[in-house]
Amino acid sequence: TELPASITVLQPALRVEPAEVDFGYIDRAQPETATVTIANDGTGELAWNAQADVQWLEFTPRSGACEAGQSSLLTLTAYGLALESGVEAAQGMLIITSDGGRAKVPLRIGLATPRLEVDTSFLDLGTSVNFADVSGSFRIFNRGLGLLRGSIRASETWLVVDRASFECPTGRSIEVHVATDMEEYPADTPSGKGLVHIESNGGFGEVEVRVRATLAPYVVVVAGEA
């Protein structure tokens, strides 16, 4: 008598994605995170553990197990503060060892060096007639590497900017709109001056804003009777 039989060989297979992790240019004081997927494309349980050869990287979890067809997520955190003084870029290696193979994931990190540039230091909003609000704008550029982050504030209550903070990627610019709140403007002041202060991780800037105020008579034309 012959009986059908089958044998399943339990053989886990490691797959790691992505093949490399580039954290890009990060702020020294702002940690950056990334994720790595550890998958089991084989059969049977895949036990794994991870290690790295650099001090600027933390990751969790450090070990785990995946059933067939399942995956685990590894969270990586890069710290610019952990780089040695004077070092602007670094490389490393994340190594995954498992029952189904071994994988190496290259790591890269660079310190951001954003540089603030403002397209003008003087902005004339023109003349406000009968205390009507007037407006204008200027642009902020990031001429360095890495994300430019900053804050904006006005020196006068009658001076209004359309944002209190900003983020600007490498090589990009943003427009800042400036307007007046003439309800706050001193009524007996024919010309006013204020400052827009810009503080960022790539430097400081200042824009002088001027406005003039004038009163004009209202002319009402009344049509006569025919």
PDB file of C-alpha atoms in Angstrom:
ATOM      1  CA  THR A   1       0.000   0.000   0.000  1.00  0.00           C
ATOM      2  CA  GLU A   2       1.333   3.416  -0.965  1.00  0.00           C
ATOM      3  CA  LEU A   3       0.369   6.532   0.987  1.00  0.00           C
ATOM      4  CA  PRO A   4       0.846  10.080  -0.351  1.00  0.00           C
ATOM      5  CA  ALA A   5       3.270  12.148   1.669  1.00  0.00           C
ATOM      6  CA  SER A   6       4.685  15.657   1.517  1.00  0.00           C
ATOM      7  CA  ILE A   7       7.526  17.328   3.295  1.00  0.00           C
ATOM      8  CA  THR A   8       7.755  21.066   3.952  1.00  0.00           C
ATOM      9  CA  VAL A   9      11.211  22.405   4.569  1.00  0.00           C
ATOM     10  CA  LEU A  10      11.193  25.342   6.956  1.00  0.00           C
ATOM     11  CA  GLN A  11      13.617  27.834   5.513  1.00  0.00           C
ATOM     12  CA  PRO A  12      13.210  31.516   6.454  1.00  0.00           C
ATOM     13  CA  ALA A  13      14.535  34.106   4.007  1.00  0.00           C
ATOM     14  CA  LEU A  14      15.603  37.594   5.031  1.00  0.00           C
ATOM     15  CA  ARG A  15      14.637  40.693   3.043  1.00  0.00           C
ATOM     16  CA  VAL A  16      15.570  44.196   4.192  1.00  0.00           C
ATOM     17  CA  GLU A  17      14.250  47.470   2.712  1.00  0.00           C
ATOM     18  CA  PRO A  18      15.437  50.032   1.858  1.00  0.00           C
ATOM     19  CA  ALA A  19      18.881  48.988   0.674  1.00  0.00           C
ATOM     20  CA  GLU A  20      20.391  52.161   2.185  1.00  0.00           C
ATOM     21  CA  VAL A  21      19.332  54.984   4.506  1.00  0.00           C
ATOM     22  CA  ASP A  22      20.310  58.580   3.790  1.00  0.00           C
ATOM     23  CA  PHE A  23      19.148  60.949   6.530  1.00  0.00           C
ATOM     24  CA  GLY A  24      20.118  63.919   4.392  1.00  0.00           C
ATOM     25  CA  TYR A  25      21.234  67.185   5.943  1.00  0.00           C
ATOM     26  CA  ILE A  26      19.861  67.467   9.464  1.00  0.00           C
ATOM     27  CA  ASP A  27      19.925  70.194  12.067  1.00  0.00           C
ATOM     28  CA  ARG A  28      22.464  69.468  14.806  1.00  0.00           C
ATOM     29  CA  ALA A  29      19.775  70.044  17.441  1.00  0.00           C
ATOM     30  CA  GLN A  30      16.949  68.242  15.575  1.00  0.00           C
ATOM     31  CA  PRO A  31      17.131  64.401  15.456  1.00  0.00           C
ATOM     32  CA  GLU A  32      15.982  62.775  12.214  1.00  0.00           C
ATOM     33  CA  THR A  33      14.146  59.449  11.973  1.00  0.00           C
ATOM     34  CA  ALA A  34      13.858  56.749   9.321  1.00  0.00           C
ATOM     35  CA  THR A  35      12.455  53.218   9.161  1.00  0.00           C
ATOM     36  CA  VAL A  36      13.789  49.909   7.890  1.00  0.00           C
ATOM     37  CA  THR A  37      11.556  46.931   7.099  1.00  0.00           C
ATOM     38  CA  ILE A  38      12.761  43.431   8.010  1.00  0.00           C
ATOM     39  CA  ALA A  39      10.678  40.826   6.176  1.00  0.00           C
ATOM     40  CA  ASN A  40      10.545  37.035   6.034  1.00  0.00           C
ATOM     41  CA  ASP A  41      10.002  35.842   2.458  1.00  0.00           C
ATOM     42  CA  GLY A  42      10.614  32.189   3.314  1.00  0.00           C
ATOM     43  CA  THR A  43       8.959  29.550   5.460  1.00  0.00           C
ATOM     44  CA  GLY A  44       9.235  29.069   9.182  1.00  0.00           C
ATOM     45  CA  GLU A  45      10.072  31.676  11.776  1.00  0.00           C
ATOM     46  CA  LEU A  46      12.828  34.210  11.122  1.00  0.00           C
ATOM     47  CA  ALA A  47      14.741  35.354  14.194  1.00  0.00           C
ATOM     48  CA  TRP A  48      16.902  38.445  13.716  1.00  0.00           C
ATOM     49  CA  ASN A  49      19.047  40.990  15.521  1.00  0.00           C
ATOM     50  CA  ALA A  50      20.490  44.349  14.504  1.00  0.00           C
ATOM     51  CA  GLN A  51      23.665  46.272  15.280  1.00  0.00           C
ATOM     52  CA  ALA A  52      25.341  49.460  14.035  1.00  0.00           C
ATOM     53  CA  ASP A  53      28.950  50.643  13.951  1.00  0.00           C
ATOM     54  CA  VAL A  54      28.285  54.358  14.660  1.00  0.00           C
ATOM     55  CA  GLN A  55      27.576  56.302  17.841  1.00  0.00           C
ATOM     56  CA  TRP A  56      25.224  58.838  16.244  1.00  0.00           C
ATOM     57  CA  LEU A  57      22.524  56.238  15.540  1.00  0.00           C
ATOM     58  CA  GLU A  58      19.928  54.778  17.879  1.00  0.00           C
ATOM     59  CA  PHE A  59      17.442  52.126  16.769  1.00  0.00           C
ATOM     60  CA  THR A  60      14.630  50.036  18.201  1.00  0.00           C
ATOM     61  CA  PRO A  61      13.930  47.175  18.537  1.00  0.00           C
ATOM     62  CA  ARG A  62      17.339  45.532  18.528  1.00  0.00           C
ATOM     63  CA  SER A  63      16.017  42.043  17.877  1.00  0.00           C
ATOM     64  CA  GLY A  64      12.824  40.227  17.011  1.00  0.00           C
ATOM     65  CA  ALA A  65      11.164  37.440  15.053  1.00  0.00           C
ATOM     66  CA  CYS A  66       8.979  37.289  11.943  1.00  0.00           C
ATOM     67  CA  GLU A  67       6.648  34.507  10.910  1.00  0.00           C
ATOM     68  CA  ALA A  68       6.580  33.482   7.248  1.00  0.00           C
ATOM     69  CA  GLY A  69       5.217  36.307   5.122  1.00  0.00           C
ATOM     70  CA  GLN A  70       5.387  38.786   7.984  1.00  0.00           C
ATOM     71  CA  SER A  71       7.659  41.771   8.657  1.00  0.00           C
ATOM     72  CA  SER A  72       9.031  43.903  11.471  1.00  0.00           C
ATOM     73  CA  LEU A  73       9.674  47.639  11.466  1.00  0.00           C
ATOM     74  CA  LEU A  74      12.963  49.029  12.723  1.00  0.00           C
ATOM     75  CA  THR A  75      12.959  52.714  13.731  1.00  0.00           C
ATOM     76  CA  LEU A  76      16.250  54.582  13.298  1.00  0.00           C
ATOM     77  CA  THR A  77      17.074  57.942  14.891  1.00  0.00           C
ATOM     78  CA  ALA A  78      20.126  59.981  13.855  1.00  0.00           C
ATOM     79  CA  TYR A  79      21.564  62.605  16.220  1.00  0.00           C
ATOM     80  CA  GLY A  80      23.675  65.425  14.817  1.00  0.00           C
ATOM     81  CA  LEU A  81      24.809  66.310  18.345  1.00  0.00           C
ATOM     82  CA  ALA A  82      26.585  62.951  18.532  1.00  0.00           C
ATOM     83  CA  LEU A  83      28.931  63.824  15.676  1.00  0.00           C
ATOM     84  CA  GLU A  84      32.410  64.897  16.667  1.00  0.00           C
ATOM     85  CA  SER A  85      33.237  68.583  16.586  1.00  0.00           C
ATOM     86  CA  GLY A  86      34.217  69.724  13.099  1.00  0.00           C
ATOM     87  CA  VAL A  87      32.622  66.721  11.385  1.00  0.00           C
ATOM     88  CA  GLU A  88      29.980  67.795   8.857  1.00  0.00           C
ATOM     89  CA  ALA A  89      29.123  64.397   7.344  1.00  0.00           C
ATOM     90  CA  ALA A  90      29.470  60.754   8.349  1.00  0.00           C
ATOM     91  CA  GLN A  91      28.759  57.255   7.123  1.00  0.00           C
ATOM     92  CA  GLY A  92      28.044  54.010   8.906  1.00  0.00           C
ATOM     93  CA  MET A  93      26.557  50.544   8.572  1.00  0.00           C
ATOM     94  CA  LEU A  94      23.479  48.855   9.982  1.00  0.00           C
ATOM     95  CA  ILE A  95      23.866  45.068  10.008  1.00  0.00           C
ATOM     96  CA  ILE A  96      20.933  42.657  10.248  1.00  0.00           C
ATOM     97  CA  THR A  97      21.806  39.064  11.164  1.00  0.00           C
ATOM     98  CA  SER A  98      19.117  36.385  10.983  1.00  0.00           C
ATOM     99  CA  ASP A  99      18.293  32.706  10.531  1.00  0.00           C
ATOM    100  CA  GLY A 100      17.626  33.449   6.869  1.00  0.00           C
ATOM    101  CA  GLY A 101      20.677  35.459   5.909  1.00  0.00           C
ATOM    102  CA  ARG A 102      22.599  38.636   6.696  1.00  0.00           C
ATOM    103  CA  ALA A 103      22.118  42.136   5.287  1.00  0.00           C
ATOM    104  CA  LYS A 104      24.124  45.358   5.415  1.00  0.00           C
ATOM    105  CA  VAL A 105      22.394  48.726   5.138  1.00  0.00           C
ATOM    106  CA  PRO A 106      24.713  51.714   4.471  1.00  0.00           C
ATOM    107  CA  LEU A 107      23.925  54.836   6.508  1.00  0.00           C
ATOM    108  CA  ARG A 108      24.661  58.476   5.664  1.00  0.00           C
ATOM    109  CA  ILE A 109      24.175  61.718   7.544  1.00  0.00           C
ATOM    110  CA  GLY A 110      25.150  65.341   6.961  1.00  0.00           C
ATOM    111  CA  LEU A 111      24.914  68.401   9.173  1.00  0.00           C
ATOM    112  CA  ALA A 112      22.667  71.128   7.848  1.00  0.00           C
ATOM    113  CA  THR A 113      24.231  74.502   7.148  1.00  0.00           C
ATOM    114  CA  PRO A 114      21.296  76.620   5.963  1.00  0.00           C
ATOM    115  CA  ARG A 115      21.952  80.274   5.182  1.00  0.00           C
ATOM    116  CA  LEU A 116      19.320  82.988   5.411  1.00  0.00           C
ATOM    117  CA  GLU A 117      19.161  85.643   2.719  1.00  0.00           C
ATOM    118  CA  VAL A 118      16.488  88.337   2.379  1.00  0.00           C
ATOM    119  CA  ASP A 119      15.918  89.984  -0.992  1.00  0.00           C
ATOM    120  CA  THR A 120      15.643  93.488   0.485  1.00  0.00           C
ATOM    121  CA  SER A 121      16.420  95.443   3.624  1.00  0.00           C
ATOM    122  CA  PHE A 122      13.846  98.152   2.895  1.00  0.00           C
ATOM    123  CA  LEU A 123      10.147  97.848   2.037  1.00  0.00           C
ATOM    124  CA  ASP A 124       8.014 100.883   1.153  1.00  0.00           C
ATOM    125  CA  LEU A 125       4.306 100.144   1.500  1.00  0.00           C
ATOM    126  CA  GLY A 126       3.349 103.459  -0.090  1.00  0.00           C
ATOM    127  CA  THR A 127       0.666 105.848   1.062  1.00  0.00           C
ATOM    128  CA  SER A 128      -2.418 105.007   3.083  1.00  0.00           C
ATOM    129  CA  VAL A 129      -5.252 107.328   2.062  1.00  0.00           C
ATOM    130  CA  ASN A 130      -7.823 107.953   4.772  1.00  0.00           C
ATOM    131  CA  PHE A 131      -6.319 105.156   6.861  1.00  0.00           C
ATOM    132  CA  ALA A 132      -6.964 102.395   4.337  1.00  0.00           C
ATOM    133  CA  ASP A 133      -4.694  99.400   4.843  1.00  0.00           C
ATOM    134  CA  VAL A 134      -1.762  98.989   2.445  1.00  0.00           C
ATOM    135  CA  SER A 135       0.500  95.989   1.873  1.00  0.00           C
ATOM    136  CA  GLY A 136       3.677  94.677   0.234  1.00  0.00           C
ATOM    137  CA  SER A 137       5.973  91.649   0.376  1.00  0.00           C
ATOM    138  CA  PHE A 138       9.560  90.433   0.417  1.00  0.00           C
ATOM    139  CA  ARG A 139      11.216  87.035  -0.069  1.00  0.00           C
ATOM    140  CA  ILE A 140      13.375  84.841   2.145  1.00  0.00           C
ATOM    141  CA  PHE A 141      15.909  82.531   0.449  1.00  0.00           C
ATOM    142  CA  ASN A 142      17.820  79.506   1.741  1.00  0.00           C
ATOM    143  CA  ARG A 143      21.275  79.720   0.147  1.00  0.00           C
ATOM    144  CA  GLY A 144      22.793  76.933   2.256  1.00  0.00           C
ATOM    145  CA  LEU A 145      22.285  73.188   2.786  1.00  0.00           C
ATOM    146  CA  GLY A 146      19.514  71.696   4.878  1.00  0.00           C
ATOM    147  CA  LEU A 147      16.160  72.993   6.074  1.00  0.00           C
ATOM    148  CA  LEU A 148      16.036  76.657   7.085  1.00  0.00           C
ATOM    149  CA  ARG A 149      13.749  77.195  10.082  1.00  0.00           C
ATOM    150  CA  GLY A 150      12.932  80.501  11.675  1.00  0.00           C
ATOM    151  CA  SER A 151      10.521  83.004  13.172  1.00  0.00           C
ATOM    152  CA  ILE A 152       9.279  86.428  12.109  1.00  0.00           C
ATOM    153  CA  ARG A 153       8.004  89.290  14.255  1.00  0.00           C
ATOM    154  CA  ALA A 154       7.138  92.947  13.742  1.00  0.00           C
ATOM    155  CA  SER A 155       8.308  95.783  15.960  1.00  0.00           C
ATOM    156  CA  GLU A 156       5.046  97.759  15.771  1.00  0.00           C
ATOM    157  CA  THR A 157       1.433  96.813  16.510  1.00  0.00           C
ATOM    158  CA  TRP A 158       0.254  98.438  13.273  1.00  0.00           C
ATOM    159  CA  LEU A 159       2.633  96.283  11.239  1.00  0.00           C
ATOM    160  CA  VAL A 160       1.245  92.840  10.321  1.00  0.00           C
ATOM    161  CA  VAL A 161       3.154  89.882   8.838  1.00  0.00           C
ATOM    162  CA  ASP A 162       1.279  86.879   7.467  1.00  0.00           C
ATOM    163  CA  ARG A 163       3.328  84.280   9.335  1.00  0.00           C
ATOM    164  CA  ALA A 164       5.061  83.896  12.690  1.00  0.00           C
ATOM    165  CA  SER A 165       7.353  81.015  11.644  1.00  0.00           C
ATOM    166  CA  PHE A 166       8.660  79.476   8.441  1.00  0.00           C
ATOM    167  CA  GLU A 167      10.491  76.511   6.925  1.00  0.00           C
ATOM    168  CA  CYS A 168      12.421  76.780   3.676  1.00  0.00           C
ATOM    169  CA  PRO A 169      14.204  73.833   1.970  1.00  0.00           C
ATOM    170  CA  THR A 170      17.618  74.076   0.327  1.00  0.00           C
ATOM    171  CA  GLY A 171      17.642  76.320  -2.748  1.00  0.00           C
ATOM    172  CA  ARG A 172      14.043  77.459  -2.268  1.00  0.00           C
ATOM    173  CA  SER A 173      12.408  80.723  -1.222  1.00  0.00           C
ATOM    174  CA  ILE A 174       9.224  81.855   0.489  1.00  0.00           C
ATOM    175  CA  GLU A 175       7.238  85.068   0.190  1.00  0.00           C
ATOM    176  CA  VAL A 176       6.393  87.060   3.298  1.00  0.00           C
ATOM    177  CA  HIS A 177       3.425  89.423   3.052  1.00  0.00           C
ATOM    178  CA  VAL A 178       3.462  92.595   5.107  1.00  0.00           C
ATOM    179  CA  ALA A 179       0.411  94.787   5.682  1.00  0.00           C
ATOM    180  CA  THR A 180      -0.765  97.602   7.926  1.00  0.00           C
ATOM    181  CA  ASP A 181      -3.477  97.616  10.554  1.00  0.00           C
ATOM    182  CA  MET A 182      -4.364 101.289  10.347  1.00  0.00           C
ATOM    183  CA  GLU A 183      -6.674 101.021  13.345  1.00  0.00           C
ATOM    184  CA  GLU A 184      -3.467 100.710  15.396  1.00  0.00           C
ATOM    185  CA  TYR A 185      -1.600 103.438  13.522  1.00  0.00           C
ATOM    186  CA  PRO A 186      -1.056 106.759  15.387  1.00  0.00           C
ATOM    187  CA  ALA A 187      -3.540 109.212  13.902  1.00  0.00           C
ATOM    188  CA  ASP A 188      -1.212 112.227  14.110  1.00  0.00           C
ATOM    189  CA  THR A 189       1.750 110.542  12.382  1.00  0.00           C
ATOM    190  CA  PRO A 190       2.178 111.416   8.663  1.00  0.00           C
ATOM    191  CA  SER A 191       4.880 108.779   8.150  1.00  0.00           C
ATOM    192  CA  GLY A 192       5.701 105.658  10.105  1.00  0.00           C
ATOM    193  CA  LYS A 193       8.582 103.242  10.274  1.00  0.00           C
ATOM    194  CA  GLY A 194       8.804  99.710  11.661  1.00  0.00           C
ATOM    195  CA  LEU A 195      11.052  96.679  11.517  1.00  0.00           C
ATOM    196  CA  VAL A 196      10.427  93.067  10.603  1.00  0.00           C
ATOM    197  CA  HIS A 197      12.847  90.849  12.521  1.00  0.00           C
ATOM    198  CA  ILE A 198      13.795  87.441  11.101  1.00  0.00           C
ATOM    199  CA  GLU A 199      15.571  84.882  13.292  1.00  0.00           C
ATOM    200  CA  SER A 200      16.620  81.476  11.969  1.00  0.00           C
ATOM    201  CA  ASN A 201      19.058  78.586  12.254  1.00  0.00           C
ATOM    202  CA  GLY A 202      20.839  80.102   9.246  1.00  0.00           C
ATOM    203  CA  GLY A 203      21.308  83.656  10.466  1.00  0.00           C
ATOM    204  CA  PHE A 204      19.359  86.808  11.197  1.00  0.00           C
ATOM    205  CA  GLY A 205      17.741  89.441   9.001  1.00  0.00           C
ATOM    206  CA  GLU A 206      15.893  92.714   9.319  1.00  0.00           C
ATOM    207  CA  VAL A 207      13.621  94.606   6.938  1.00  0.00           C
ATOM    208  CA  GLU A 208      12.783  98.258   7.504  1.00  0.00           C
ATOM    209  CA  VAL A 209       9.165  98.996   6.562  1.00  0.00           C
ATOM    210  CA  ARG A 210       7.831 102.486   5.889  1.00  0.00           C
ATOM    211  CA  VAL A 211       4.365 103.846   5.266  1.00  0.00           C
ATOM    212  CA  ARG A 212       2.831 107.273   4.778  1.00  0.00           C
ATOM    213  CA  ALA A 213      -0.640 108.368   5.859  1.00  0.00           C
ATOM    214  CA  THR A 214      -2.720 111.143   4.368  1.00  0.00           C
ATOM    215  CA  LEU A 215      -6.277 112.393   4.561  1.00  0.00           C
ATOM    216  CA  ALA A 216      -8.214 113.231   1.434  1.00  0.00           C
ATOM    217  CA  PRO A 217     -11.641 114.893   1.302  1.00  0.00           C
ATOM    218  CA  TYR A 218     -14.606 112.868   0.261  1.00  0.00           C
ATOM    219  CA  VAL A 219     -16.300 114.353  -2.763  1.00  0.00           C
ATOM    220  CA  VAL A 220     -19.943 113.531  -3.161  1.00  0.00           C
ATOM    221  CA  VAL A 221     -21.613 114.504  -6.428  1.00  0.00           C
ATOM    222  CA  VAL A 222     -25.369 114.971  -6.198  1.00  0.00           C
ATOM    223  CA  ALA A 223     -27.219 114.979  -9.503  1.00  0.00           C
ATOM    224  CA  GLY A 224     -29.602 117.891  -9.909  1.00  0.00           C
ATOM    225  CA  GLU A 225     -33.244 117.477 -10.731  1.00  0.00           C
ATOM    226  CA  ALA A 226     -34.118 117.608 -14.410  1.00  0.00           C
TER     227      ALA A 226
END
